Coordinates of C-alpha atoms in Angstrom, one line a residue:
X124 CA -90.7 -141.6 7.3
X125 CA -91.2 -139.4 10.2
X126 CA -93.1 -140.3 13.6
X127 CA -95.4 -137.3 14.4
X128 CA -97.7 -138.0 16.8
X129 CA -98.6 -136.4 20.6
X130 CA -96.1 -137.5 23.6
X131 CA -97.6 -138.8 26.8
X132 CA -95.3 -138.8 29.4
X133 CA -95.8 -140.6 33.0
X134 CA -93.4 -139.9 36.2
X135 CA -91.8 -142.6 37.8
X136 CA -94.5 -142.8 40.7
X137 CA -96.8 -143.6 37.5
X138 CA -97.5 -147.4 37.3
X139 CA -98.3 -148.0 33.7
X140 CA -99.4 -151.4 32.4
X141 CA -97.4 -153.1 29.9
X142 CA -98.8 -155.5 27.2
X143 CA -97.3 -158.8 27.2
X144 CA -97.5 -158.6 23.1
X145 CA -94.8 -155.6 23.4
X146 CA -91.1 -156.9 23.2
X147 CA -88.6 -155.3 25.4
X148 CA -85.4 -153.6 23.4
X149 CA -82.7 -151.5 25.3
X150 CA -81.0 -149.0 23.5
X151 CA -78.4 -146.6 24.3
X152 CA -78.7 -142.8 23.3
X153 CA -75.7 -140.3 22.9
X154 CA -76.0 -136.6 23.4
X155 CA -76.1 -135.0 19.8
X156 CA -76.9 -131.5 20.5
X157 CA -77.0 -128.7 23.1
X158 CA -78.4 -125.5 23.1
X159 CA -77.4 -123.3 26.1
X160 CA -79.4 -120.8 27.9
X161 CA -78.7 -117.9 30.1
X162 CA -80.3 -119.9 32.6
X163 CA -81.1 -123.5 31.5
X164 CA -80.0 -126.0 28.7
X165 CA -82.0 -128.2 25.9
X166 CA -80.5 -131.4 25.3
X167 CA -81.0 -133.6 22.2
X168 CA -80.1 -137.2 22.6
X169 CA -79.9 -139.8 19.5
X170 CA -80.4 -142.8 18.7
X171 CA -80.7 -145.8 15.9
X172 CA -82.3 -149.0 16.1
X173 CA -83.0 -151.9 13.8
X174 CA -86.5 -152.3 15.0
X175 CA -88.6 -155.8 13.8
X176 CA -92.0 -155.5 13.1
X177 CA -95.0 -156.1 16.0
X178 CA -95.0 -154.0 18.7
X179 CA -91.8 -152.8 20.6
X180 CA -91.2 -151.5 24.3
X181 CA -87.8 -149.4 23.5
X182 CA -86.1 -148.5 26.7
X183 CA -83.7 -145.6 26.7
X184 CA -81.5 -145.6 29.8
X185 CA -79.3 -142.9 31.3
X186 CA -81.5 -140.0 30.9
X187 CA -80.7 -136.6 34.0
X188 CA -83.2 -137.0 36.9
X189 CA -83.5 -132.9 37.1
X190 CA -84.9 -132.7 33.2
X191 CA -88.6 -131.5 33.3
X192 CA -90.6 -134.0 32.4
X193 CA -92.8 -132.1 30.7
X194 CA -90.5 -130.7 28.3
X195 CA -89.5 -134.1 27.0
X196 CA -90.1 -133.9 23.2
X197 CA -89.4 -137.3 21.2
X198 CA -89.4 -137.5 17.2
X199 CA -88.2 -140.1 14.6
X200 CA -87.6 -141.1 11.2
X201 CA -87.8 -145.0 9.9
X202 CA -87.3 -146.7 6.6
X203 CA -91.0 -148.0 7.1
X204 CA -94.3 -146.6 8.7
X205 CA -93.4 -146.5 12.6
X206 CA -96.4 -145.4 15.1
X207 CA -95.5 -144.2 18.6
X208 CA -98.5 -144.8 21.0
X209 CA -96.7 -143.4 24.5
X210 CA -93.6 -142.4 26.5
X211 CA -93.0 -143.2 30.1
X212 CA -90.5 -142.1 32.6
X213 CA -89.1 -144.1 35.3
X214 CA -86.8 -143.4 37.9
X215 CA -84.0 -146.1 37.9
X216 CA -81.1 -146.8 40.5
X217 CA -78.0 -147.6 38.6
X218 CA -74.3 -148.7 40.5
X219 CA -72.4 -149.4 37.9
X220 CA -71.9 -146.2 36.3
X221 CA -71.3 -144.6 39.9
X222 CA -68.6 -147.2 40.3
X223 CA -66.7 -146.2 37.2
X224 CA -67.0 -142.8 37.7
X225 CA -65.8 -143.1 41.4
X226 CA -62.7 -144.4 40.7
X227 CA -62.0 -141.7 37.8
X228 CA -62.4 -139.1 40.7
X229 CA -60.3 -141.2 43.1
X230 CA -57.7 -141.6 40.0
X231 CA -58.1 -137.5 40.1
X232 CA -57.9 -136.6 43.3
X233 CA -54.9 -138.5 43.5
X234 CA -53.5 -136.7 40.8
X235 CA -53.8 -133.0 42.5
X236 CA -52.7 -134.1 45.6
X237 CA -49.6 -135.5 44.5
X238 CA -49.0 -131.9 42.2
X239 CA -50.3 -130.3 45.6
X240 CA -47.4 -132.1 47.3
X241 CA -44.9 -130.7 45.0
X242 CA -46.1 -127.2 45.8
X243 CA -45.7 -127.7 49.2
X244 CA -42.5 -129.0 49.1
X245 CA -41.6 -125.8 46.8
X246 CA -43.3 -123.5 49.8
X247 CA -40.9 -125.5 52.2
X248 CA -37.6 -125.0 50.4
X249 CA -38.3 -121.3 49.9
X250 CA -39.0 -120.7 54.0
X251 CA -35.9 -122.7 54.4
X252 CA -34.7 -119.9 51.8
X253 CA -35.6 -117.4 54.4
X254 CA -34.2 -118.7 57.7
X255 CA -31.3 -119.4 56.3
X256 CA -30.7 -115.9 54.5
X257 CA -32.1 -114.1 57.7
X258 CA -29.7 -116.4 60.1
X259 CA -26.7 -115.0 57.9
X260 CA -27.9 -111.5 57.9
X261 CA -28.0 -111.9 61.6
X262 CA -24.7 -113.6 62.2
X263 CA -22.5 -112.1 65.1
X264 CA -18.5 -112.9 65.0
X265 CA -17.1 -115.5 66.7
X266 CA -15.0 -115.0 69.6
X267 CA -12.2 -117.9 68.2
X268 CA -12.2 -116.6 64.5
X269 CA -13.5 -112.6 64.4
X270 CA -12.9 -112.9 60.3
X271 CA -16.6 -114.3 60.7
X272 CA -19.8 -113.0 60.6
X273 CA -21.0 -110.0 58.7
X274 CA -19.9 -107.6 61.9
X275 CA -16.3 -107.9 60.1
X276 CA -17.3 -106.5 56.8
X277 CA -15.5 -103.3 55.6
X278 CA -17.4 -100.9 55.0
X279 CA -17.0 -100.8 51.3
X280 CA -18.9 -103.9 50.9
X281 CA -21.6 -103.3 53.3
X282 CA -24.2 -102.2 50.6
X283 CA -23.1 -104.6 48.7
X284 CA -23.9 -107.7 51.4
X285 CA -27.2 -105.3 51.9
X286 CA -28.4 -105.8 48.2
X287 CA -27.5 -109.5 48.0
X288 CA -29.3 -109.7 50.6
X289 CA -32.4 -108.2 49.7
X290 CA -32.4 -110.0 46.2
X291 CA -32.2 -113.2 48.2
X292 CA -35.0 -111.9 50.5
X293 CA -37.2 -111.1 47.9
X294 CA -36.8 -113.9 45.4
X295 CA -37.3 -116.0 48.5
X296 CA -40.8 -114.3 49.9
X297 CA -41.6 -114.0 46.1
X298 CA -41.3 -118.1 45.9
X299 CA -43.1 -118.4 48.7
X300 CA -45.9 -116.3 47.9
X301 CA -46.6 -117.9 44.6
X302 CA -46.8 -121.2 46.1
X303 CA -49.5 -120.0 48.8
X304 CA -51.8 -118.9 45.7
X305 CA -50.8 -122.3 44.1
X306 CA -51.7 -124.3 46.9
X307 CA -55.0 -122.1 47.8
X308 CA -56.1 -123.0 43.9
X309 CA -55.3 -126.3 44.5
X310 CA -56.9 -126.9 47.6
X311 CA -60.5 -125.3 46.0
X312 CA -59.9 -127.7 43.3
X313 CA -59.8 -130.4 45.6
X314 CA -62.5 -129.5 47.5
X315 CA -64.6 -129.4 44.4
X316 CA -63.5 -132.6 43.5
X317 CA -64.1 -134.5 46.8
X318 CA -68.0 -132.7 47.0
X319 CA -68.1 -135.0 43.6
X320 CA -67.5 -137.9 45.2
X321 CA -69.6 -137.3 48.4
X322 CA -72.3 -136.7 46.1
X323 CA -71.9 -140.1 44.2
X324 CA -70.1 -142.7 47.3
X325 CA -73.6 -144.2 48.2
X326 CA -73.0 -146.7 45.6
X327 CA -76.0 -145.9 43.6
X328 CA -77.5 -142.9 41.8
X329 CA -80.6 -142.0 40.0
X330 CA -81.3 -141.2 36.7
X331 CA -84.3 -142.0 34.1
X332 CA -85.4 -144.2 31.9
X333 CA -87.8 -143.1 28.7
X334 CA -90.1 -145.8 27.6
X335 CA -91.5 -145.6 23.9
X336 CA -94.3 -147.9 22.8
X337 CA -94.0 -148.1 19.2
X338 CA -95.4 -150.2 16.4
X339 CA -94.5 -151.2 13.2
X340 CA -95.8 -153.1 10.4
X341 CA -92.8 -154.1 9.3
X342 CA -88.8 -154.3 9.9
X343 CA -87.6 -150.5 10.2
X344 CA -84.1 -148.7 10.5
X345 CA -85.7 -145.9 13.0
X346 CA -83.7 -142.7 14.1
X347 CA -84.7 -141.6 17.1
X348 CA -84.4 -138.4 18.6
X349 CA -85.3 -137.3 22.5
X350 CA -85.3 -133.4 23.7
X351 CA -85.6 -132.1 27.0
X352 CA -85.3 -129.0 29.0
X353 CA -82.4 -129.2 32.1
X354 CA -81.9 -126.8 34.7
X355 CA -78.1 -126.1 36.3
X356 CA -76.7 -125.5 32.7
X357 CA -75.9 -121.8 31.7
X358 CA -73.6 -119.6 29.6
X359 CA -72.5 -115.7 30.6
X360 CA -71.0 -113.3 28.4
X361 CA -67.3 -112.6 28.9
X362 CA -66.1 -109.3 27.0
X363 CA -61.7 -108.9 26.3
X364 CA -60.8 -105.1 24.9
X365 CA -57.1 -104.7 24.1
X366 CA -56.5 -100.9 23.0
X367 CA -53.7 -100.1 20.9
X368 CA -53.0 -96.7 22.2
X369 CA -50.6 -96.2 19.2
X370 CA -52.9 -96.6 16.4
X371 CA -56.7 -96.1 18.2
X372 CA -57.2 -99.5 17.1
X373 CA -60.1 -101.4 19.6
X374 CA -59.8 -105.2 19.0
X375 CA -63.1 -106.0 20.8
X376 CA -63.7 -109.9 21.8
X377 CA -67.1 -111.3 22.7
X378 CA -67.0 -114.5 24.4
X379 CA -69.4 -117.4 26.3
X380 CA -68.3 -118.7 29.9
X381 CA -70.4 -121.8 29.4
X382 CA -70.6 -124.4 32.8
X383 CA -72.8 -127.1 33.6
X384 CA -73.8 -129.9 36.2
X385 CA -76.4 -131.4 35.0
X386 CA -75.2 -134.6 36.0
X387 CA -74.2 -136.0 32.6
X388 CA -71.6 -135.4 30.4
X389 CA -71.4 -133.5 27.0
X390 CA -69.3 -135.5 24.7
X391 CA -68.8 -133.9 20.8
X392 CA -72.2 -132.4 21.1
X393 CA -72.6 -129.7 18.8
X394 CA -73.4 -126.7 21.1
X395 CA -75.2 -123.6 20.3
X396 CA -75.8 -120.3 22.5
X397 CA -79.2 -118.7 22.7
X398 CA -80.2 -115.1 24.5
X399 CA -83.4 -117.1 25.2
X400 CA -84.4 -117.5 28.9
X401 CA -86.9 -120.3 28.6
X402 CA -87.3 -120.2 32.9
X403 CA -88.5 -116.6 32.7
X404 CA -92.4 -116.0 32.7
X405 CA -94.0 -116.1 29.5
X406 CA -96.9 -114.1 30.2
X407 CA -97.8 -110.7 31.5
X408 CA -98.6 -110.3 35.1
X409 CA -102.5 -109.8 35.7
X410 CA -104.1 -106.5 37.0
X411 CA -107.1 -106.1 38.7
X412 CA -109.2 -102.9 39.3
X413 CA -107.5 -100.8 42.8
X414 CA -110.4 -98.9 44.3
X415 CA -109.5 -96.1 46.3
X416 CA -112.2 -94.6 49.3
X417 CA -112.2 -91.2 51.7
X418 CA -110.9 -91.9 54.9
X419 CA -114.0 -92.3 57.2
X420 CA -113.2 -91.4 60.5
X421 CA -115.5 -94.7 62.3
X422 CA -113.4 -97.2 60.8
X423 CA -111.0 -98.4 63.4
X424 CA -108.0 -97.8 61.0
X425 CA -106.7 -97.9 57.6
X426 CA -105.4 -101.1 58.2
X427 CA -108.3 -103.4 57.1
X428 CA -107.9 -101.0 53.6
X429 CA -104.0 -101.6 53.5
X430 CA -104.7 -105.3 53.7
X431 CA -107.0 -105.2 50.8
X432 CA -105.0 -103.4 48.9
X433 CA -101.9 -105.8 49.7
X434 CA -103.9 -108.9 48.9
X435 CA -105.0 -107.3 45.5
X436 CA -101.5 -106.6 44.7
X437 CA -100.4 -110.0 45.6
X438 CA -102.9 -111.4 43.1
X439 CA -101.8 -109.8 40.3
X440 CA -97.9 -111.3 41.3
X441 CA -96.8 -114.1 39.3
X442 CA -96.3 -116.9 41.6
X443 CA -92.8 -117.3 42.1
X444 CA -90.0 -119.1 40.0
X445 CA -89.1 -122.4 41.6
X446 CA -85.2 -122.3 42.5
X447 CA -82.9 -123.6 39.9
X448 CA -80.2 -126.6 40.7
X449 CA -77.3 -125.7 41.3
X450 CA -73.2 -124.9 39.1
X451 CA -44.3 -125.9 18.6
X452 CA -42.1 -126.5 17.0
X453 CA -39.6 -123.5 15.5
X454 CA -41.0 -123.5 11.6
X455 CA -42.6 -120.2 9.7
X456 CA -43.9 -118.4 13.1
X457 CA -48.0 -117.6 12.5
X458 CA -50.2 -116.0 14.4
X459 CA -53.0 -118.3 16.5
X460 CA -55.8 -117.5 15.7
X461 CA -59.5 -118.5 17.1
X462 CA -62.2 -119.5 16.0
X463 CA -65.9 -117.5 15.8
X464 CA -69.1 -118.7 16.8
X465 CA -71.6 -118.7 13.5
X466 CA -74.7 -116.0 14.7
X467 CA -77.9 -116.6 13.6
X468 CA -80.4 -113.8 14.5
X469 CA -84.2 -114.1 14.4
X470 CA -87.1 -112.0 15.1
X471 CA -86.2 -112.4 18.8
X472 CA -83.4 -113.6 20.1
X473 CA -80.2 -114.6 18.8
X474 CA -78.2 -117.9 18.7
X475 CA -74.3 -118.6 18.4
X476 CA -73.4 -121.7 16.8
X477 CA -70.0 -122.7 18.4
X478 CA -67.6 -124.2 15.8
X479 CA -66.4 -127.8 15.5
X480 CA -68.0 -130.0 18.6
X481 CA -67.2 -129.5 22.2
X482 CA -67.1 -132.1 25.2
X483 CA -67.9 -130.9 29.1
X484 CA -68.2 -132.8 31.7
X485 CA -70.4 -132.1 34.4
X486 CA -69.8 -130.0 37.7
X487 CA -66.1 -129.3 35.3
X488 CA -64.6 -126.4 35.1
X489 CA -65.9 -123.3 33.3
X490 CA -64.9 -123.3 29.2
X491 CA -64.4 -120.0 27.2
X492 CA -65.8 -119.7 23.8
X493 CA -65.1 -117.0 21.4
X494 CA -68.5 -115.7 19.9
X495 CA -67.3 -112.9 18.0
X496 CA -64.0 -110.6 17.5
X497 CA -64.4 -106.8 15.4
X498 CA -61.7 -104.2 15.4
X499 CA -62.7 -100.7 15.8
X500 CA -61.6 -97.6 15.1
X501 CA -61.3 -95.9 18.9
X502 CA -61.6 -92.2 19.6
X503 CA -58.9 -92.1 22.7
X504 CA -59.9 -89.2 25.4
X505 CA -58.0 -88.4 28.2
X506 CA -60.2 -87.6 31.3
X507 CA -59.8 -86.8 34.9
X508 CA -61.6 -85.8 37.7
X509 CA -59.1 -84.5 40.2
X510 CA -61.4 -83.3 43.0
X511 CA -61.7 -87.0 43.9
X512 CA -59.0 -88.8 42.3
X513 CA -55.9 -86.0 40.2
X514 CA -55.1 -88.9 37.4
X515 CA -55.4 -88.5 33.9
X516 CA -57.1 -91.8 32.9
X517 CA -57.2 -92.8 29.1
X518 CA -60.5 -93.8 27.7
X519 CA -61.7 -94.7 24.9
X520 CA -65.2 -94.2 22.8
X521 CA -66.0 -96.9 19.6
X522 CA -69.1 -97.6 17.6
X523 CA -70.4 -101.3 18.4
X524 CA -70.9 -102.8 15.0
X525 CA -71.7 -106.4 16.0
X526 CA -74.7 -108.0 14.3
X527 CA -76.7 -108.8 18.0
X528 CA -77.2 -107.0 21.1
X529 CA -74.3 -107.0 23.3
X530 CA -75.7 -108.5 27.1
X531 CA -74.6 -107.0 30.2
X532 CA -71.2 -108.4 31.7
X533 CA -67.8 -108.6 32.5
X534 CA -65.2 -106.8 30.5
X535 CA -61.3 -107.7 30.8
X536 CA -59.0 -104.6 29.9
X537 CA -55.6 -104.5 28.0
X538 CA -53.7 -101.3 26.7
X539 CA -50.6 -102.3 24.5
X540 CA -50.5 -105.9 25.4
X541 CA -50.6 -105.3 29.4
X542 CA -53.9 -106.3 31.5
X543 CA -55.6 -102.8 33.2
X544 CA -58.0 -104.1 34.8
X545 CA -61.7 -105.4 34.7
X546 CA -65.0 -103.1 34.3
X547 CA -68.9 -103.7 34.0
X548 CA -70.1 -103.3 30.0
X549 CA -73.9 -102.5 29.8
X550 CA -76.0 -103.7 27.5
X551 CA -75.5 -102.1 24.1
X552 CA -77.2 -102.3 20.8
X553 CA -75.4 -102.0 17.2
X554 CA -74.2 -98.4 16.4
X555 CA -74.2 -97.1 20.3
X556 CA -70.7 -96.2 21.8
X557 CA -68.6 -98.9 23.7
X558 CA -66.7 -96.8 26.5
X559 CA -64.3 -98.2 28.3
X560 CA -61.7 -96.6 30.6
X561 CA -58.0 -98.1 30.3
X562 CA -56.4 -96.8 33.4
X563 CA -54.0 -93.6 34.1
X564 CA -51.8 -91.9 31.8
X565 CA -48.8 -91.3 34.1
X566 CA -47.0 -89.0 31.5
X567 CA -49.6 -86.8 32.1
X568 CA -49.4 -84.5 35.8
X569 CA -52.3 -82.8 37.8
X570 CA -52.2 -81.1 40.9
X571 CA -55.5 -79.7 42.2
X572 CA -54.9 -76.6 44.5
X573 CA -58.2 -75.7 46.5
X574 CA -57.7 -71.7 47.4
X575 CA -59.0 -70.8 50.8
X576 CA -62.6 -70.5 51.1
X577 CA -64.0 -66.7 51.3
X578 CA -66.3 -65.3 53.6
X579 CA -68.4 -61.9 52.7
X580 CA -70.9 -60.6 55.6
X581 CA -73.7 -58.6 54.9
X582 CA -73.7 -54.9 55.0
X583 CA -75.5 -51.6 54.9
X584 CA -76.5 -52.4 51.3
X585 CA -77.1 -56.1 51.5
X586 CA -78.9 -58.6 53.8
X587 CA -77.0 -61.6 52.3
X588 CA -74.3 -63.4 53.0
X589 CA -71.4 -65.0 50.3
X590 CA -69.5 -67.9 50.4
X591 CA -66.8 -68.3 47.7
X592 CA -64.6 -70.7 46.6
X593 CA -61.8 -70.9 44.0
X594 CA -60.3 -73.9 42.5
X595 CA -56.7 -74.4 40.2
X596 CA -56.0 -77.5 38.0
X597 CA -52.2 -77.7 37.0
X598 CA -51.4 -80.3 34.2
X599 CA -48.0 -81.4 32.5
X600 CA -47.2 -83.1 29.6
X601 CA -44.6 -84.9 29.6
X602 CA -45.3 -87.1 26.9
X603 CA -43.5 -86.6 23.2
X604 CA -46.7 -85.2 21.4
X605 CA -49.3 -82.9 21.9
X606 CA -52.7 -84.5 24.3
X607 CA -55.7 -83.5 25.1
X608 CA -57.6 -83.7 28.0
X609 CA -61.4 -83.1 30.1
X610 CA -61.6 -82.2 33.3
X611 CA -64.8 -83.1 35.3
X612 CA -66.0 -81.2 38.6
X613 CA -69.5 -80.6 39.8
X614 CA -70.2 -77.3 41.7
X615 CA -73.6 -77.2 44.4
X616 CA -77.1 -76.9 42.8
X617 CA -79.2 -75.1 45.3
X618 CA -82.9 -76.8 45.4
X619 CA -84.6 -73.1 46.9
X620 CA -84.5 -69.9 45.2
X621 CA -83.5 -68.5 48.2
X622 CA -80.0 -69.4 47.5
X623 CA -77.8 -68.4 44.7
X624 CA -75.1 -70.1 43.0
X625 CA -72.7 -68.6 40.0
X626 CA -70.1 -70.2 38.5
X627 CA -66.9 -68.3 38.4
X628 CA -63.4 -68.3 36.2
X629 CA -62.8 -70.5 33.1
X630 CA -66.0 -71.3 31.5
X631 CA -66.7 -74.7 31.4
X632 CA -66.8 -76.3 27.7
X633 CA -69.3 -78.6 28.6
X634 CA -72.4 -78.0 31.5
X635 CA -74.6 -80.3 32.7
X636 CA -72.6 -83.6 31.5
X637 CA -75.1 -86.4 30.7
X638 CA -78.2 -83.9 31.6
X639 CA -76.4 -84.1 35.6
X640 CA -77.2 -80.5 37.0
X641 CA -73.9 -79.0 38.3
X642 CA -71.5 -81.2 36.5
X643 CA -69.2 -79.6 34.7
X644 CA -66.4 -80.4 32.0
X645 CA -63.4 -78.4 31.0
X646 CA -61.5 -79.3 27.3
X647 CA -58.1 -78.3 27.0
X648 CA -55.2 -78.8 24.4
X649 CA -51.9 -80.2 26.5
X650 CA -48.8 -79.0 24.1
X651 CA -45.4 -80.9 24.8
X652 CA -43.6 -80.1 28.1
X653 CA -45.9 -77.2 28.8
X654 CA -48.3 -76.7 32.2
X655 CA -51.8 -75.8 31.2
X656 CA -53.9 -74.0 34.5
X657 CA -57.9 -74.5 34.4
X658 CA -59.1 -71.9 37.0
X659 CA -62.8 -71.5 38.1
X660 CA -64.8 -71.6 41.2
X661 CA -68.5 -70.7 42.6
X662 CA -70.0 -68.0 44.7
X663 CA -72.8 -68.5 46.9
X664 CA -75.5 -66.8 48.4
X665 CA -78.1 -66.6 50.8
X666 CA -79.8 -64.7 53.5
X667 CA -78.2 -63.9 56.5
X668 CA -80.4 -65.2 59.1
X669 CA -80.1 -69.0 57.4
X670 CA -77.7 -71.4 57.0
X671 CA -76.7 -74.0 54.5
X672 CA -76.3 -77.5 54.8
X673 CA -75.1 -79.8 52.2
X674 CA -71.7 -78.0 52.0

């Protein structure tokens, strides 16, 4: 039988009377299931009890002082009637649990700063390294015994000694280098660490306790279940592309950076992802009438009007959003594979349900879920714009075909197996293009030659004066098989008709790329071991008494 009745919650300044006929019963609840938000979390706690008839006070301890209050939602099933008359919330101090917990971080920090140690010592031996291989470089003969020193070498064994020493050198600074990231990871995790135990070495910390006045006419095996809204929990999309430049194959990875400090832990809680953001305003900003006036000359100024106006426009602002809380073994080889999120779409947003359960600590590290993998077929372009930058850069074009909307974020890039670098994905919907640049093609060769620029004055017949200018693009293949490639360029788009501009040479195959006025694309077929010449150029013009600026 299940408990439906309304929720009346108290805070903990509250003082709320408690019958002597209720009996007092603690019980401990365990976190059953999270849902994650762009910007917030809702937390389901559980809980069983063999509750006795009469009336019954159950207190459940250990609940986040940051939850809001008024989001607390509680529900229940028993094996007999149960009636729930009220919920209170009490702010409790509680030592014991900040004494366990401040010896696990002690325990920790102990931990990384031994492994910190080891780094260190690694760092030492490799400047050692250094001294030691730059001393012997250095070495001048000795007056008793001139076989020492590397002064005595014959010359056929100088470059020798050279290279020895510079793979010394380099394996050295190479050590020592690695370490100094090491140790600056290291010391960020420390620091993160030791802010932990600031936070919690008072001895005591705060947290709540809910309060449920229940009755029940007789004995009951009642399943409880609390919800709450939590700030400082949140999840961000994390995209991975890997192009297989052989085949045009996209293997396109949708993943969820989930972190949290809420200030309790998530153990096995089943975890799902929505696209909701509860936090964000839930209604449409107001509008009031704006009246405009003629200026009247006897007021003082417009100011008293501006102010008006201001204050209007300020009433129709939503107030502000308060700030959220802060941050094997050598049998048949097979492939790994991971596991994908289960999506469930609805009418407006859409939720991942991440497999298995999953534990995470608070104020932990971030963890990486995989939402969603697709392969795609990949139309592979090579582009270049060598005006600002003569590479040939490989991109790629491929229809998204995932069931939701893909949100902005961060996409990592890999072309046959080797990381190219990061981008910015925009938000997408299913069947629109993912593009994605995968860095240069360096089998392919351009050389942009800028002629001089040409200078006709104005004659008997005209009162004008010319500019021109006159560009070549040079490209080499030197890859096995045949390429293609798009140049870009833009050329100047006058805003006046007094000036003139005309686009001369190779006509462009594309104008006006993405509706941009005056950029221009040119398509051409690269065959093997072959230079391919794009030549074009503008002429402008204008009247002789003016001059141009934007040039």
């Amino acid at each position: 039988m299940r408990i439906s009745l309304a929720v009346i919650s108290s805070l903990s300044v509250a003082i709320c009377f408690t019958p002597a006929a209720y009996a007092d019963l603690q019980v401990n609840s365990s976190i059953s299931t999270v849902t994650v938000y762009p910007d917030s979390a809702r937390v389901t706690r559980i809980a069983t009890i063999n509750l006795a008839a009469g009336e019954t006070k159950i207190m459940l301890p250990g609940l986040p002082l940051q939850m809001d209050a008024t989001s607390l939602r509680v529900s229940g099933v028993g094996t007999s009637p149960v009636s729930l008359g009220s919920v209170q919330l009490a702010e409790q101090l509680s030592s014991s649990a900040v004494q366990a917990k401040e010896r696990q971080l002690e325990e920790e920090i102990r931990r990384w700063q031994e492994k910190r140690q080891e780094i260190a010592d690694a760092k030492t031996r490799a400047e050692q390294q250094l001294a030691f291989i730059r001393a012997t470089g250095m070495q001048q003969p000795n007056k008793d015994n001139p076989a020492q020193g590397t002064a005595t070498l014959p010359l056929t064994q100088w470059q020798q000694a050279w290279q020895t020493l510079e793979t010394a050198t380099a394996e050295a600074q190479a050590k020592a280098r690695a370490a100094d990231k090491t140790l600056q990871e290291f010391d960020k995790g420390l620091a993160q660490l030791q802010m932990q135990l600031e936070q919690i070495a008072t001895g005591e910390t705060s947290n709540r306790t809910a309060s449920l006045y229940v009755k029940a006419a007789q004995a009951s095996n009642l399943s409880l279940s609390l919800s709450y809204q939590i700030p400082a929990a949140n999840w961000s999309p994390v995209y991975e592309a890997e192009l297989d430049s052989n085949t045009g194959k996209l293997q396109f990875k949708t993943q969820a950076a989930i972190q949290q400090n809420t200030g309790e832990d998530w153990v096995n809680a089943k975890v799902t992802l929505s696209t909701l953001r509860p936090t964000a305003s839930a209604h449409l900003p107001e509008l009031n009438s704006w009246v405009i006036s003629l200026y009247e000359p006897s007021l003082p100024s417009g100011a008293s009007a501006d102010r008006g106006l201001s204050m209007t426009a300020n009433e129709a602002m939503p107030a502000p959003q308060a700030p959220l809380a802060s941050k094997e073994q050598a049998r048949p080889v097979m492939k790994m594979f991971e596991e994908s999120s289960a999506l469930v779409t609805g009418n407006y947003n859409a939720e991942y349900q991440v497999p298995g359960s999953l534990s995470l600590a608070s104020g932990s590290d971030t963890r990486r879920i995989t939402l969603e993998s697709q392969t795609l077929e990949a139309k592979l372009q090579l582009s270049s714009v060598p005006r600002l930058d003569p590479r040939a850069i490989l991109s790629s074009e491929a229809i998204y075909q995932g069931q939701a909307p893909l949100i902005p974020g961060a996409v990592a890039l890999y072309r046959d197996g080797n990381f190219i670098g990061n981008s910015q994905l925009a938000e997408l919907k299913t069947g629109e293009l993912i593009k994605l640049a995968f860095g240069e093609d360096d089998r392919v060769k351009i050389r942009f030659q800028p002629t001089p620029e040409k200078t006709t004055q104005p004659g008997l017949l005209s009162t004008r004066k010319r500019l021109d200018y006159n560009y070549q693009v040079t490209i080499q293949n030197e890859h096995t098989e045949a390429r293609s490639i798009k140049l870009y360029d833009m050329i100047p788009v006058a805003n006046t008709s007094d000036i003139s501009v005309t686009l001369t040479g190779d006509v462009p195959s594309v104008k006006d790329v993405d509706h941009k006025k005056g950029v221009n694309a040119w398509e051409r077929e690269l065959p093997v071991g072959t230079k391919v010449e794009v030549n074009y150029g503008y002429s402008i013009s204008y009247p002789q008494d003016q001059s141009l600026s934007g040039l």
